[in-house]
């Protein structure tokens, strides 16, 4: 217990702080809990008038600093004059905008602030909702604020504070640039509060903020308010990853865990524990980890629920719930089940009964009532919201989720389980980064509820505990800018500040700031390389003659030999391309190499169109897919012909089996005997090589006894010179790189009539400046050329969908389209895209993404009023029907673009009217509920 003197001194300090920071003292009294040191430090900087960057772990309470900015705005200026006649008049209030990266987080923060300050003080602006937009405090998505800044919205008047929650989102390669646009364009009078997860280059980010925003305090805290314990589940045994905190700091894995996992791997390699049955005689690892129901049951028995179990697959999440139901798991009491049903039924009343059946409502409700649920982007948004609400209330105990849950939504748990440390990123399966691991495990431990949080990694033979220890302990995940100029940004910048000032603004971006800093290190490396090159040159010197000249002859001979080899490869590839272009349906060919080597029958020759021919074939092993010229080392030869049924469905296993049997029935040899490999393309000696070799033999240095030693030094010098030249190109490429990209974009826009030769923005440019989509220039061109004129509402929805939709995975076959006007409009859109892509390629610009036809049928049928079951079944999906969540998300994006067309000055009156009708046609059923939710 402290002495009276110590208590008196503490009270004096507290009184002094209250006098120095009166607003913070008021705010802290309203909170009902003591501020942490980092929260107090950040709030004090804010009250002094400084901007602030706060970096702290998930769940540490960063948002308190943002809420203090709201308090300051509503409190008004402390130095505002009060009229003498009425000393009770409150000070003038200023505005605070609270921005978030996702709509769900905006909705959550809006409800939090309304509960605290009242609905009249707080507004909400997202793509779906506009509530009380003129309020002194407005919660919004970052894109909404960016659009306001470009439009010069009157709502910006009186803006004093902008809170950017989850500012580390600026590393997002798709949307991250918006954060930098906002930070650069905010008026200098606005104080910026940036809230970020812990990143290792906070000081670098803060240095940039100082250059563009002025004084900015950096407050970094790596302290978790709820301690996190790391574990590994090996079979049925749970181990601590670290023995104690000191071992965690040193990355020292628990010795018992290492011993047990090594012993388990050894037993597997010796073949112990193999199950009987098919493949029982095969040696090698046959590890079967703990079943998902067993994991949940284990967590329940050890008091570690509620838990989030991360499974990086939508299908895996749904399967996990089914497995737990099949195992008879029940985690809820009768009272909890009744409350769950009441909440669910109150939230889904607006969704038609037939749609609920299509959405698997009853199976989903059964899981919820047992305390189990999935959470992923393929779910209907309202279903996800219900899961979130029930989990936060402690009614749902175990949620199987994809990594999207780790972003933004406040769903803390007592325990987090990672089933694997590999995830699919849309292009490939990749290892989790330390930053992603920290983001996911950061959910464990609920402040004010749990004494400690727990993170469990499920072990498999491929999982090295030392790798997990590195992920858990690493703090080196830097923030990297993803900013790049776009067409929309270019016309808005030029229209707002002019071309030259726009270039200067781009050069002040965080992307350019990072690039310029990296140039310093590269320039030092160039200097070191230059000195080393001189030393290598001295070692290569020969007293017989000019060794540089002799070495140049050796290099010329090697280059000529490579060129001849490349020429032979080019000729072989051209022959393969020509042979594939001649194929017809029913031709039996032999694929000479690769995984699909053997006989195959052509199902679709895929002739015509752009690029290399990629015929669709069925192999005798029943694999159906497209082959390319790269699969053919020799020209494809037609060996036989068989009949392919007219409406052959290569997705049907039975149809594939029958046709593959016919291919095998031709009696042709699968491998064709392989006659002696590739033929030589070049016969006889090349004249140029002969001449060079003659010069080489007659050179004085050829007779030097140390010739090969000199040559080794000369080769080292040549490689280092090549590397150094690449470094110099990188230096020149990074210096002013964004400004050069901007210049190319301006040149393209000028040529296409969006900017005048004198730099003024044309009417077409002003239209482009109000189009907010990834394919902004393509949309503008479609409007200017009248591509979408004359379409019905459903046809318009289908036609515009191709510029916003992007399939989760590549599908080889082109999606079908409704015949008639939709197909014609899409063909015109593709033609315009081809023209734009050619212009971009000629200028070295990143290509606009190719239109994707996969959503045209679903949105067309939905806009025509067809049933949800039929709509979801018409998606161009590899795995069957389109998930309801994906359908709602893409339909919302179609509606958003239709809304932009309805408001566009570049669209005809008739097209604007059709766009409004299309919006009304799409906003029904599950979409109407989502709009009002």
Coordinates of N, CA and C in Angstrom, one line a residue, residues 44 104 285 327 470 696 760:
X44 N -3.3 13.0 -25.3 CA -2.7 14.3 -24.9 C -2.1 15.0 -26.1
X104 N -19.3 -2.9 -43.0 CA -19.7 -3.6 -41.8 C -19.1 -2.9 -40.5
X285 N 4.4 -41.3 -44.6 CA 3.5 -40.6 -43.7 C 2.0 -40.8 -44.0
X327 N -21.6 -35.3 -35.5 CA -21.0 -35.9 -34.3 C -21.9 -35.7 -33.0
X470 N 8.6 -18.7 -35.0 CA 9.0 -17.5 -35.7 C 7.9 -16.6 -36.1
X696 N 39.5 -15.7 -82.4 CA 39.8 -16.1 -81.0 C 41.2 -16.8 -81.0
X760 N -6.8 21.5 -69.9 CA -8.1 21.6 -69.3 C -8.9 20.3 -69.3

